[in-house]
Amino acid sequence: MHQEQFGGVEAGGTKFICAVGTGPDGLTDIKTFDTTTPEETLGHTVSFFRRHSDLTAVGIGSFGPLDPDPSSASFGYITSTPKVGWANTDFAGRLRSELGVRVAFDTDVNAAALGEHRWGAATGLDTFIYLTVGTGVGGGGLCRGRRLRGLVHPEMGHLRVPRAAGDTFRGVCPYHGDCLEGMTSGPAVRARSGLPPDELEPDHPAWTFQVHYLSMALVNYICVLSPERVILGGGVMNQRHLFPRIRERVQLLLNGYIQTASILDAIESYIVPPLLGNRSGVLGAIALAQEACEPAD
Amino acid sequence: MHQEQFGGVEAGGTKFICAVGTGPDGLTDIKTFDTTTPEETLGHTVSFFRRHSDLTAVGIGSFGPLDPDPSSASFGYITSTPKVGWANTDFAGRLRSELGVRVAFDTDVNAAALGEHRWGAATGLDTFIYLTVGTGVGGGGLCRGRRLRGLVHPEMGHLRVPRAAGDTFRGVCPYHGDCLEGMTSGPAVRARSGLPPDELEPDHPAWTFQVHYLSMALVNYICVLSPERVILGGGVMNQRHLFPRIRERVQLLLNGYIQTASILDAIESYIVPPLLGNRSGVLGAIALAQEACEPAD
């Protein structure tokens, strides 16, 4: 029997990854290109998918801010982004009209979360968070089986958390200074230490601050959403020495208040890296496309 | 035609409120009594509802921590509460067996949120937060139409937020010191100022700190959940002068990052008091009972 084929777009501010297939073991085509103007980049995207005449649907996990609400007039648009040329770009609408297929659209992090839910570290969970710590910091996830969405979409990277004792670093967020993204993104680590994250030794003092801020943020996500698991991805989290330190600090900060085995006894499987690695995003976009073709629950 | 009657229990650490009816304009019986031992207090509760032979279901919105997951073995229990005598109390199970009706069970704040959703300040919204600031601080709400729940239930009062400049108050939370509850609950305001909240003049410096911490917390809730509205209830929020100050501070802290009219232009209807006042809780418990008898969506 012929198996349905789905397209996925991981649309980042620096590069786009487009793929076709059915899941982690069934990618039949994949291509990466730089993010330039919307005209050129969406042109490449459309051309890529036109090579596949048998697509059932395409999913997009995009940088934002964007409009993820299917009932909204600007659904499928990248909205107020500071990225030059991309504000008010009808991303999903263009793919839908040029490719003639159903198009699903959400944030890059909600897509990655959905990918991890279908094939990775969040299978079988209804409520969890996927946080990426890289060029920026962002989070998505599911709450009782539904992708996080409300007034707009979460902006988990812009949480305010208490400063670490003795920390004089001002943070790099142009909007908020020392919000989570301002203190823990790759550019923040570099601004603080003078080196890119992957060149910093595990005992560099910058990591002590990194552990502080990420742990505070995780405590806050846990207090607001009560996730069944927290997945930490993105380039900065490739520093795997951060995981045991963050787990220990989260336990300390919660101080036994939330009495569940997941946090008290099994935190190694509560705060985890993504299982799909750097493919969470594009596979998640394919998962978005598949979900759009399934009956609603 | 005979209208179905529902029971509701607002179970607080200090007092229980039990009511029977169909909604804000249809309460046929209501009674308040002190929270003492589980034996005595649940006995009073059962006796109250036994006077009503025509109940379809009873809803409970309870203090916690508790188990709100219907698929769990300890569903309906108050679990690890420090309140003497109440740990591991099968609350919902006792009412179900003694009354012979369906019993719905969730946190006091999720119940209050549901009440505001059905009859109050959150009608028509899918994703919103209800925060109560009183003897404790707690939050509940809906995310895309479903009551917040995950690993356990949210503990929104225990968020960590940046300290205000010059603030030396250590906070009163026995677990976390200066978490949100530790800094903004009624007892915290009293410990800081020497006076109960309702005796403090609006220009007392304690309110400046109160505005700081609550605004920081609201910014964090907005970043994590993207609620369509935030309802602030509880005894401390009877100080209505706090609302305009919190709204202004939230706008300042977000600094235009979330570009939606709700926050930029209409924040008066974005951060609001409950419409059901001090009846949110018990009416919400009735709403829980009603929801349990409706077909699932």
Coordinates of C-alpha atoms in Angstrom, one line a residue:
Chain A
M1 CA 0.0 0.0 0.0
H2 CA 1.2 3.5 -0.8
Q3 CA 2.2 5.4 2.4
E4 CA 1.2 9.0 2.7
Q5 CA 4.1 11.5 2.4
F6 CA 4.3 14.7 4.5
G7 CA 6.4 17.8 4.2
G8 CA 8.0 19.6 7.1
V9 CA 9.7 23.1 7.4
E10 CA 11.8 24.0 10.3
A11 CA 11.9 27.8 9.7
G12 CA 14.7 29.4 11.7
G13 CA 16.0 33.0 11.6
T14 CA 19.3 31.8 10.2
K15 CA 18.4 28.7 8.1
F16 CA 15.5 26.7 6.8
I17 CA 15.4 22.9 6.9
C18 CA 12.8 21.3 4.6
A19 CA 12.1 17.6 4.6
V20 CA 9.7 15.0 3.2
G21 CA 8.8 11.7 4.7
T22 CA 6.9 10.0 7.5
G23 CA 9.1 10.1 10.5
P24 CA 12.6 9.6 11.9
D25 CA 13.2 6.5 9.9
G26 CA 11.4 7.6 6.8
L27 CA 12.8 10.8 5.5
T28 CA 13.1 10.6 1.7
D29 CA 14.4 14.1 1.1
I30 CA 15.9 16.9 3.1
K31 CA 17.5 20.2 2.3
T32 CA 18.9 23.1 4.2
F33 CA 19.3 26.7 3.0
D34 CA 20.0 30.1 4.4
T35 CA 17.2 32.4 5.6
T36 CA 17.4 35.5 3.4
T37 CA 14.4 37.5 2.1
P38 CA 10.9 36.0 2.4
E39 CA 10.6 36.1 -1.4
E40 CA 13.7 34.1 -2.0
T41 CA 13.5 31.8 1.0
L42 CA 9.8 30.9 0.6
G43 CA 10.6 30.5 -3.1
H44 CA 13.2 27.9 -2.3
T45 CA 10.7 26.2 0.0
V46 CA 8.0 26.0 -2.6
S47 CA 10.5 24.7 -5.2
F48 CA 11.7 22.0 -2.8
F49 CA 8.2 20.7 -2.2
R50 CA 7.1 20.9 -5.8
R51 CA 9.6 18.1 -6.5
H52 CA 7.2 15.9 -4.5
S53 CA 3.9 15.5 -6.2
D54 CA 2.5 13.1 -3.7
L55 CA 2.4 15.3 -0.5
T56 CA -0.6 15.0 1.7
A57 CA 0.1 18.0 3.9
V58 CA 3.0 20.3 4.9
G59 CA 3.8 21.4 8.5
I60 CA 5.7 24.5 9.4
G61 CA 7.5 25.2 12.7
S62 CA 8.6 28.8 12.4
F63 CA 10.5 31.5 14.2
G64 CA 8.1 34.3 15.4
P65 CA 6.3 36.1 16.7
L66 CA 3.6 34.5 14.6
D67 CA -0.1 33.8 14.6
P68 CA -0.8 30.1 15.3
D69 CA -4.6 30.5 15.8
P70 CA -6.5 28.8 12.8
S71 CA -9.5 30.9 13.6
S72 CA -7.7 34.2 13.2
A73 CA -7.5 36.4 10.1
S74 CA -3.7 36.5 10.3
F75 CA -3.3 32.7 10.9
G76 CA -0.1 31.5 9.3
Y77 CA 1.6 34.9 9.3
I78 CA 4.9 35.8 10.9
T79 CA 3.7 38.9 12.6
S80 CA 5.8 41.5 14.4
T81 CA 9.3 40.0 14.1
P82 CA 12.2 42.4 14.2
K83 CA 13.9 40.3 11.5
V84 CA 14.2 42.6 8.5
G85 CA 11.7 42.0 5.7
W86 CA 9.8 39.3 7.5
A87 CA 7.2 41.2 9.5
N88 CA 3.6 40.5 8.3
T89 CA 4.6 37.6 6.0
D90 CA 1.9 35.2 5.0
F91 CA 4.0 32.0 5.3
A92 CA 1.4 29.3 5.6
G93 CA -1.0 30.9 3.1
R94 CA 1.7 31.1 0.4
L95 CA 2.6 27.5 0.7
R96 CA -1.0 26.5 0.7
S97 CA -1.8 28.4 -2.4
E98 CA 1.3 27.5 -4.3
L99 CA 1.4 23.8 -3.3
G100 CA -2.3 23.2 -3.1
V101 CA -2.1 21.1 0.0
R102 CA -3.2 21.4 3.6
V103 CA -0.6 23.5 5.7
A104 CA -0.2 23.3 9.5
F105 CA 1.6 26.1 11.3
D106 CA 2.9 26.7 14.7
T107 CA 6.1 27.9 16.5
D108 CA 9.4 26.2 16.0
V109 CA 9.3 25.0 19.6
N110 CA 5.8 23.7 19.6
A111 CA 6.7 21.8 16.5
A112 CA 9.8 20.4 18.1
A113 CA 7.7 19.5 21.2
L114 CA 5.2 17.6 18.9
G115 CA 8.1 15.7 17.3
E116 CA 9.4 14.7 20.7
H117 CA 5.9 13.7 21.6
R118 CA 5.4 11.5 18.6
W119 CA 8.8 9.9 18.3
G120 CA 11.1 11.1 21.1
A121 CA 11.4 12.0 24.8
A122 CA 7.8 12.8 25.4
T123 CA 5.9 9.8 24.0
G124 CA 2.8 9.0 26.0
L125 CA 2.8 12.3 27.9
D126 CA -0.1 14.7 27.9
T127 CA 1.6 17.7 29.5
F128 CA 5.2 18.6 29.0
I129 CA 7.6 21.3 28.0
Y130 CA 10.3 21.5 25.3
L131 CA 12.7 24.4 25.9
T132 CA 15.5 25.3 23.4
V133 CA 18.5 27.2 24.6
G134 CA 20.5 28.4 21.5
T135 CA 20.7 31.7 19.6
G136 CA 17.5 32.5 21.4
V137 CA 15.6 30.8 24.2
G138 CA 12.1 29.5 23.5
G139 CA 9.6 27.0 24.8
G140 CA 6.6 25.0 23.6
G141 CA 4.8 21.9 24.7
L142 CA 1.5 20.3 25.3
C143 CA -1.0 20.9 28.0
R144 CA -3.4 17.9 28.4
G145 CA -2.7 16.9 24.8
R146 CA -3.1 20.3 23.2
R147 CA -0.3 22.4 21.9
L148 CA 0.3 25.5 24.1
R149 CA -1.5 28.5 22.6
G150 CA -3.6 31.3 23.9
L151 CA -3.6 35.1 23.4
V152 CA -0.8 34.3 21.1
H153 CA 1.9 31.7 21.8
P154 CA 4.2 31.3 24.8
E155 CA 7.3 33.3 25.0
M156 CA 9.0 31.2 27.6
G157 CA 12.4 32.6 26.9
H158 CA 11.4 36.0 28.3
L159 CA 10.7 34.8 31.9
R160 CA 12.0 37.0 34.7
V161 CA 14.0 35.1 37.3
P162 CA 16.0 36.2 40.4
R163 CA 19.6 37.2 39.7
A164 CA 22.4 35.1 41.0
A165 CA 24.3 36.5 44.0
G166 CA 27.2 38.5 42.8
D167 CA 26.2 38.5 39.1
T168 CA 26.8 41.9 37.5
F169 CA 26.1 40.8 33.9
R170 CA 23.4 43.0 32.5
G171 CA 22.0 40.5 29.9
V172 CA 21.6 40.8 26.2
C173 CA 17.8 40.9 25.5
P174 CA 17.0 44.1 23.7
Y175 CA 13.6 44.2 25.2
H176 CA 14.1 43.0 28.8
G177 CA 17.9 43.0 29.5
D178 CA 18.2 40.2 32.0
C179 CA 15.3 38.0 31.2
L180 CA 16.1 34.3 30.8
E181 CA 17.0 34.7 27.1
G182 CA 19.1 37.7 28.0
M183 CA 21.1 35.7 30.5
T184 CA 21.3 32.2 29.0
S185 CA 21.2 32.3 25.2
G186 CA 24.3 31.4 23.2
P187 CA 25.0 35.1 22.6
A188 CA 24.5 35.8 26.3
V189 CA 27.1 33.1 27.3
R190 CA 29.5 34.5 24.7
A191 CA 29.0 38.1 25.9
R192 CA 29.5 37.0 29.5
S193 CA 32.6 34.8 29.0
G194 CA 34.1 36.1 25.8
L195 CA 33.9 32.6 24.2
P196 CA 31.2 30.7 22.4
P197 CA 29.5 28.1 24.5
D198 CA 31.2 25.1 22.8
E199 CA 34.6 26.5 23.6
L200 CA 34.0 27.0 27.4
E201 CA 35.4 24.4 29.7
P202 CA 32.8 22.7 32.0
D203 CA 34.4 24.3 35.1
H204 CA 34.1 27.9 33.6
P205 CA 32.3 30.1 36.1
A206 CA 29.8 31.2 33.3
W207 CA 28.2 27.7 33.6
T208 CA 27.5 28.3 37.3
F209 CA 25.3 31.3 36.3
Q210 CA 23.8 29.3 33.4
V211 CA 22.7 26.6 35.9
H212 CA 21.3 29.2 38.2
Y213 CA 19.1 30.9 35.6
L214 CA 17.9 27.8 33.8
S215 CA 17.0 26.1 37.1
M216 CA 15.1 29.1 38.3
A217 CA 13.2 29.1 35.0
L218 CA 12.5 25.4 35.2
V219 CA 11.1 25.8 38.7
N220 CA 8.8 28.4 37.4
Y221 CA 7.6 26.3 34.4
I222 CA 7.0 23.5 36.9
C223 CA 4.9 25.8 39.1
V224 CA 2.8 27.2 36.3
L225 CA 2.2 24.1 34.1
S226 CA 3.1 21.0 36.2
P227 CA 4.7 19.3 33.3
E228 CA 5.2 15.5 33.4
R229 CA 8.7 16.1 31.8
V230 CA 10.9 18.9 30.8
I231 CA 13.0 18.5 27.6
L232 CA 16.0 20.8 27.2
G233 CA 17.3 21.2 23.7
G234 CA 19.2 23.7 21.6
G235 CA 22.9 24.2 20.9
V236 CA 23.8 25.4 24.4
M237 CA 22.4 22.3 25.9
N238 CA 24.8 20.2 24.0
Q239 CA 27.0 20.9 27.0
R240 CA 25.7 17.8 28.7
H241 CA 27.5 18.5 32.0
L242 CA 24.7 21.1 32.6
F243 CA 22.0 18.4 33.0
P244 CA 23.1 16.9 36.3
R245 CA 23.8 20.3 37.7
I246 CA 20.4 21.7 36.7
R247 CA 18.6 18.6 38.0
E248 CA 20.2 19.0 41.4
R249 CA 19.5 22.7 41.6
V250 CA 15.9 22.3 40.6
Q251 CA 15.5 19.8 43.5
L252 CA 17.1 22.2 45.9
L253 CA 15.0 25.1 44.8
L254 CA 11.7 23.2 45.0
N255 CA 12.9 21.9 48.4
G256 CA 10.5 19.0 48.6
Y257 CA 7.4 21.1 48.0
I258 CA 6.2 19.1 45.1
Q259 CA 5.9 15.6 46.5
T260 CA 6.2 13.3 43.4
A261 CA 8.6 10.6 42.6
S262 CA 9.4 12.2 39.2
I263 CA 11.0 15.1 41.0
L264 CA 12.1 13.6 44.3
D265 CA 13.4 10.2 43.1
A266 CA 13.7 10.1 39.3
I267 CA 14.8 13.5 38.2
E268 CA 17.2 12.0 35.7
S269 CA 14.2 11.0 33.6
Y270 CA 12.3 14.2 34.4
I271 CA 14.7 16.8 33.0
V272 CA 16.1 15.3 29.8
P273 CA 17.7 16.1 26.4
P274 CA 15.6 15.6 23.3
L275 CA 15.8 12.1 21.8
L276 CA 15.6 13.4 18.2
G277 CA 18.6 15.7 18.7
N278 CA 18.8 18.4 16.1
R279 CA 16.1 16.8 14.1
S280 CA 13.3 17.6 16.6
G281 CA 12.3 20.7 14.7
V282 CA 12.0 19.4 11.2
L283 CA 10.5 16.1 12.3
G284 CA 8.1 18.1 14.5
A285 CA 7.0 20.0 11.5
I286 CA 6.2 16.7 9.8
A287 CA 4.3 15.7 12.9
L288 CA 2.3 18.9 12.6
A289 CA 1.4 18.0 9.1
Q290 CA 0.3 14.5 10.1
E291 CA -1.7 15.8 13.1
A292 CA -3.6 18.1 10.8
C293 CA -4.7 15.1 8.8
E294 CA -5.9 13.1 11.8
P295 CA -9.4 13.2 13.2
A296 CA -9.6 15.7 16.1
D297 CA -9.8 14.2 19.6
Chain B
M1 CA -39.6 20.6 33.9
H2 CA -37.5 19.7 36.9
Q3 CA -34.1 21.3 36.9
E4 CA -31.1 19.3 38.0
Q5 CA -29.5 20.3 41.2
F6 CA -25.8 20.3 41.9
G7 CA -23.7 20.4 45.0
G8 CA -20.5 22.4 45.4
V9 CA -17.8 22.4 48.2
E10 CA -15.3 25.2 48.5
A11 CA -12.9 23.4 50.8
G12 CA -10.4 25.8 52.4
G13 CA -7.9 25.3 55.1
T14 CA -9.9 27.6 57.4
K15 CA -13.5 27.1 56.4
F16 CA -15.7 25.0 54.2
I17 CA -18.5 26.5 52.1
C18 CA -21.2 24.1 50.8
A19 CA -23.9 25.1 48.4
V20 CA -26.6 23.5 46.3
G21 CA -28.1 25.0 43.1
T22 CA -27.5 25.6 39.5
G23 CA -25.5 28.8 39.3
P24 CA -25.1 32.4 40.6
D25 CA -28.8 33.1 40.5
G26 CA -29.9 29.6 41.5
L27 CA -28.4 28.8 44.9
T28 CA -31.1 27.1 47.0
D29 CA -29.0 26.4 50.1
I30 CA -25.6 27.5 51.4
K31 CA -23.7 26.8 54.6
T32 CA -20.3 27.7 56.0
F33 CA -18.4 25.9 58.8
D34 CA -14.9 25.8 60.2
T35 CA -12.3 23.4 58.9
T36 CA -11.4 21.2 61.9
T37 CA -10.6 17.5 61.6
P38 CA -11.4 15.6 58.4
E39 CA -13.8 13.3 60.4
E40 CA -15.8 16.3 61.7
T41 CA -15.6 18.5 58.7
L42 CA -16.4 15.9 56.1
G43 CA -19.2 14.7 58.4
H44 CA -20.7 18.2 58.3
T45 CA -20.3 18.2 54.5
V46 CA -22.1 14.8 54.1
S47 CA -24.9 15.9 56.4
F48 CA -25.4 19.1 54.5
F49 CA -25.8 17.4 51.2
R50 CA -28.0 14.6 52.7
R51 CA -30.7 17.2 53.2
H52 CA -30.9 17.4 49.4
S53 CA -32.1 14.1 48.0
D54 CA -32.2 15.3 44.4
L55 CA -28.5 16.0 43.7
T56 CA -27.1 14.9 40.4
A57 CA -23.5 15.4 41.3
V58 CA -21.2 17.2 43.7
G59 CA -18.1 19.2 42.8
I60 CA -15.2 19.8 45.2
G61 CA -12.7 22.6 44.9
S62 CA -10.2 21.9 47.6
F63 CA -7.0 23.2 49.3
G64 CA -4.1 20.9 48.6
P65 CA -1.7 19.5 47.6
L66 CA -4.1 16.9 46.2
D67 CA -4.5 14.4 43.4
P68 CA -6.8 15.7 40.6
D69 CA -6.1 13.0 38.1
P70 CA -9.1 10.7 37.6
S71 CA -6.9 7.9 36.3
S72 CA -4.8 7.9 39.4
A73 CA -5.2 5.5 42.3
S74 CA -5.2 8.4 44.8
F75 CA -7.6 10.5 42.8
G76 CA -9.7 12.6 45.1
Y77 CA -7.3 12.6 47.9
I78 CA -5.7 15.5 49.7
T79 CA -2.2 14.2 49.6
S80 CA 0.9 15.7 51.3
T81 CA -0.7 18.8 53.0
P82 CA 1.1 20.1 56.1
K83 CA -2.4 20.8 57.6
V84 CA -2.6 18.6 60.7
G85 CA -4.7 15.5 60.2
W86 CA -5.5 16.1 56.6
A87 CA -2.6 14.3 54.8
N88 CA -3.8 11.3 52.7
T89 CA -7.5 12.0 53.2
D90 CA -9.9 10.4 50.6
F91 CA -12.1 13.4 50.2
A92 CA -13.9 12.7 47.0
G93 CA -14.2 9.0 47.7
R94 CA -15.9 9.6 51.0
L95 CA -18.5 11.9 49.5
R96 CA -19.1 9.5 46.6
S97 CA -19.7 6.5 48.8
E98 CA -21.7 8.3 51.5
L99 CA -23.9 10.3 49.1
G100 CA -24.1 7.9 46.2
V101 CA -23.6 10.6 43.5
R102 CA -20.9 11.4 41.0
V103 CA -18.2 13.6 42.6
A104 CA -15.8 15.9 40.7
F105 CA -12.6 17.0 42.3
D106 CA -9.9 19.7 41.6
T107 CA -8.0 22.4 43.3
D108 CA -9.8 25.4 44.8
V109 CA -8.3 27.7 42.2
N110 CA -9.1 25.5 39.2
A111 CA -12.7 25.4 40.5
A112 CA -12.8 29.1 40.9
A113 CA -11.4 29.5 37.4
L114 CA -14.1 27.2 36.1
G115 CA -16.8 29.3 37.9
E116 CA -15.5 32.5 36.3
H117 CA -15.4 30.7 32.9
R118 CA -19.0 29.6 33.2
W119 CA -20.6 32.8 34.7
G120 CA -17.9 35.4 35.3
A121 CA -14.9 37.2 34.0
A122 CA -13.7 34.4 31.6
T123 CA -16.8 33.5 29.7
G124 CA -15.9 32.5 26.1
L125 CA -12.2 32.2 26.8
D126 CA -10.2 29.0 26.2
T127 CA -7.0 29.9 27.9
F128 CA -6.8 32.1 31.0
I129 CA -5.5 32.2 34.6
Y130 CA -7.2 32.8 37.9
L131 CA -4.8 33.8 40.6
T132 CA -5.9 34.2 44.2
V133 CA -3.9 36.3 46.7
G134 CA -5.0 35.7 50.2
T135 CA -3.9 33.6 53.1
G136 CA -1.9 31.8 50.4
V137 CA -1.3 32.5 46.8
G138 CA -2.5 30.0 44.2
G139 CA -3.4 29.8 40.6
G140 CA -5.5 27.7 38.2
G141 CA -7.1 28.1 34.9
L142 CA -7.8 26.6 31.5
C143 CA -5.4 25.9 28.7
R144 CA -7.3 25.5 25.4
G145 CA -10.5 24.6 27.2
R146 CA -9.0 22.1 29.7
R147 CA -8.3 22.6 33.4
L148 CA -4.6 22.9 34.1
R149 CA -3.2 19.7 35.3
G150 CA -0.1 17.6 34.6
L151 CA 2.4 15.9 36.9
V152 CA 0.1 17.1 39.7
H153 CA -1.5 20.5 39.7
P154 CA 0.0 24.0 39.2
E155 CA 1.6 25.6 42.2
M156 CA 1.6 29.1 40.8
G157 CA 2.1 30.7 44.2
H158 CA 5.5 29.3 44.5
L159 CA 7.0 31.1 41.5
R160 CA 10.5 32.7 41.9
V161 CA 10.7 36.3 40.8
P162 CA 13.4 39.0 41.0
R163 CA 13.6 40.9 44.2
A164 CA 12.7 44.6 44.2
A165 CA 15.6 47.0 44.5
G166 CA 16.2 47.8 48.2
D167 CA 13.8 45.1 49.5
T168 CA 15.2 43.4 52.6
F169 CA 12.1 41.4 53.6
R170 CA 13.0 37.7 53.7
G171 CA 9.5 36.3 52.8
V172 CA 7.3 34.0 54.8
C173 CA 7.1 30.8 52.7
P174 CA 8.4 27.9 54.9
Y175 CA 9.6 26.1 51.8
H176 CA 11.0 28.9 49.6
G177 CA 11.3 32.1 51.7
D178 CA 10.9 34.8 49.1
C179 CA 8.8 33.0 46.4
L180 CA 5.7 34.8 45.3
E181 CA 3.5 33.5 48.1
G182 CA 6.3 34.3 50.6
M183 CA 6.3 37.9 49.4
T184 CA 2.7 38.7 48.6
S185 CA 0.3 36.6 50.6
G186 CA -1.8 38.3 53.3
P187 CA 0.5 37.0 56.1
A188 CA 3.5 38.3 54.1
V189 CA 2.0 41.8 53.8
R190 CA 1.2 41.7 57.5
A191 CA 4.8 40.5 58.4
R192 CA 6.3 43.2 56.2
S193 CA 4.1 46.1 57.4
G194 CA 2.9 45.1 60.8
L195 CA -0.7 45.5 59.7
P196 CA -3.3 43.3 58.0
P197 CA -3.8 44.2 54.3
D198 CA -7.2 45.8 54.8
E199 CA -5.8 48.3 57.3
L200 CA -3.0 49.5 55.1
E201 CA -3.4 52.9 53.4
P202 CA -3.1 52.8 49.6
D203 CA 0.0 54.9 49.8
H204 CA 1.8 52.5 52.2
P205 CA 5.2 51.5 50.8
A206 CA 4.3 47.8 51.3
W207 CA 2.0 48.1 48.3
T208 CA 4.9 49.2 46.0
F209 CA 6.6 45.9 46.7
Q210 CA 3.3 44.1 46.3
V211 CA 2.9 45.6 42.8
H212 CA 6.4 44.7 41.9
Y213 CA 6.1 41.0 42.8
L214 CA 2.7 40.4 41.4
S215 CA 3.6 42.2 38.2
M216 CA 6.7 40.1 37.8
A217 CA 4.7 36.9 38.4
L218 CA 2.0 38.0 35.9
V219 CA 4.7 38.6 33.2
N220 CA 5.9 35.1 33.8
Y221 CA 2.5 33.5 33.6
I222 CA 1.9 35.4 30.4
C223 CA 5.3 34.2 29.0
V224 CA 4.5 30.6 29.9
L225 CA 0.8 30.2 29.0
S226 CA -0.1 33.2 26.9
P227 CA -3.5 33.6 28.7
E228 CA -6.3 35.5 27.0
R229 CA -7.1 37.1 30.4
V230 CA -5.7 37.1 34.0
I231 CA -8.2 37.2 36.8
L232 CA -6.8 38.3 40.2
G233 CA -8.9 37.4 43.2
G234 CA -8.5 36.7 46.9
G235 CA -8.7 38.9 50.0
V236 CA -5.6 41.0 49.3
M237 CA -6.9 41.9 45.8
N238 CA -9.9 43.6 47.4
Q239 CA -7.4 46.5 47.5
R240 CA -8.6 47.6 44.1
H241 CA -6.0 50.4 43.9
L242 CA -3.6 47.6 43.1
F243 CA -5.2 46.9 39.7
P244 CA -4.2 50.0 37.8
R245 CA -0.7 49.9 39.3
I246 CA -0.2 46.2 38.3
R247 CA -1.6 46.8 34.8
E248 CA 0.8 49.7 34.2
R249 CA 3.8 47.7 35.6
V250 CA 3.1 44.6 33.5
Q251 CA 3.0 46.8 30.4
L252 CA 6.3 48.4 31.4
L253 CA 8.0 45.0 32.1
L254 CA 6.8 43.4 28.8
N255 CA 8.1 46.5 27.1
G256 CA 6.0 46.0 23.9
Y257 CA 7.4 42.6 23.3
I258 CA 4.0 40.9 23.0
Q259 CA 2.3 42.8 20.3
T260 CA -1.4 42.3 21.0
A261 CA -4.1 44.8 21.6
S262 CA -5.2 43.0 24.8
I263 CA -1.9 44.0 26.4
L264 CA -1.0 47.2 24.5
D265 CA -4.3 48.9 24.3
A266 CA -6.9 47.2 26.5
I267 CA -5.1 46.0 29.6
E268 CA -8.0 47.2 31.7
S269 CA -10.0 44.2 30.4
Y270 CA -6.9 41.9 30.4
I271 CA -6.0 42.0 34.1
V272 CA -9.3 42.0 36.0
P273 CA -11.0 41.1 39.3
P274 CA -13.3 38.1 39.4
L275 CA -16.9 38.9 38.5
L276 CA -18.3 36.3 41.0
G277 CA -16.4 37.9 43.9
N278 CA -16.1 35.7 47.0
R279 CA -18.5 33.2 45.4
S280 CA -16.0 32.1 42.6
G281 CA -14.9 29.1 44.6
V282 CA -18.2 27.6 45.7
L283 CA -19.9 28.4 42.3
G284 CA -16.9 26.9 40.6
A285 CA -17.3 23.7 42.6
I286 CA -20.9 23.6 41.3
A287 CA -19.5 24.2 37.8
L288 CA -17.2 21.2 38.3
A289 CA -20.1 19.1 39.2
Q290 CA -22.0 20.2 36.1
E291 CA -19.0 19.7 33.8
A292 CA -18.7 16.1 35.1
C293 CA -22.2 15.4 33.8
E294 CA -21.7 17.0 30.4
P295 CA -20.5 15.0 27.3
A296 CA -16.8 15.3 26.9
D297 CA -15.6 17.6 24.1

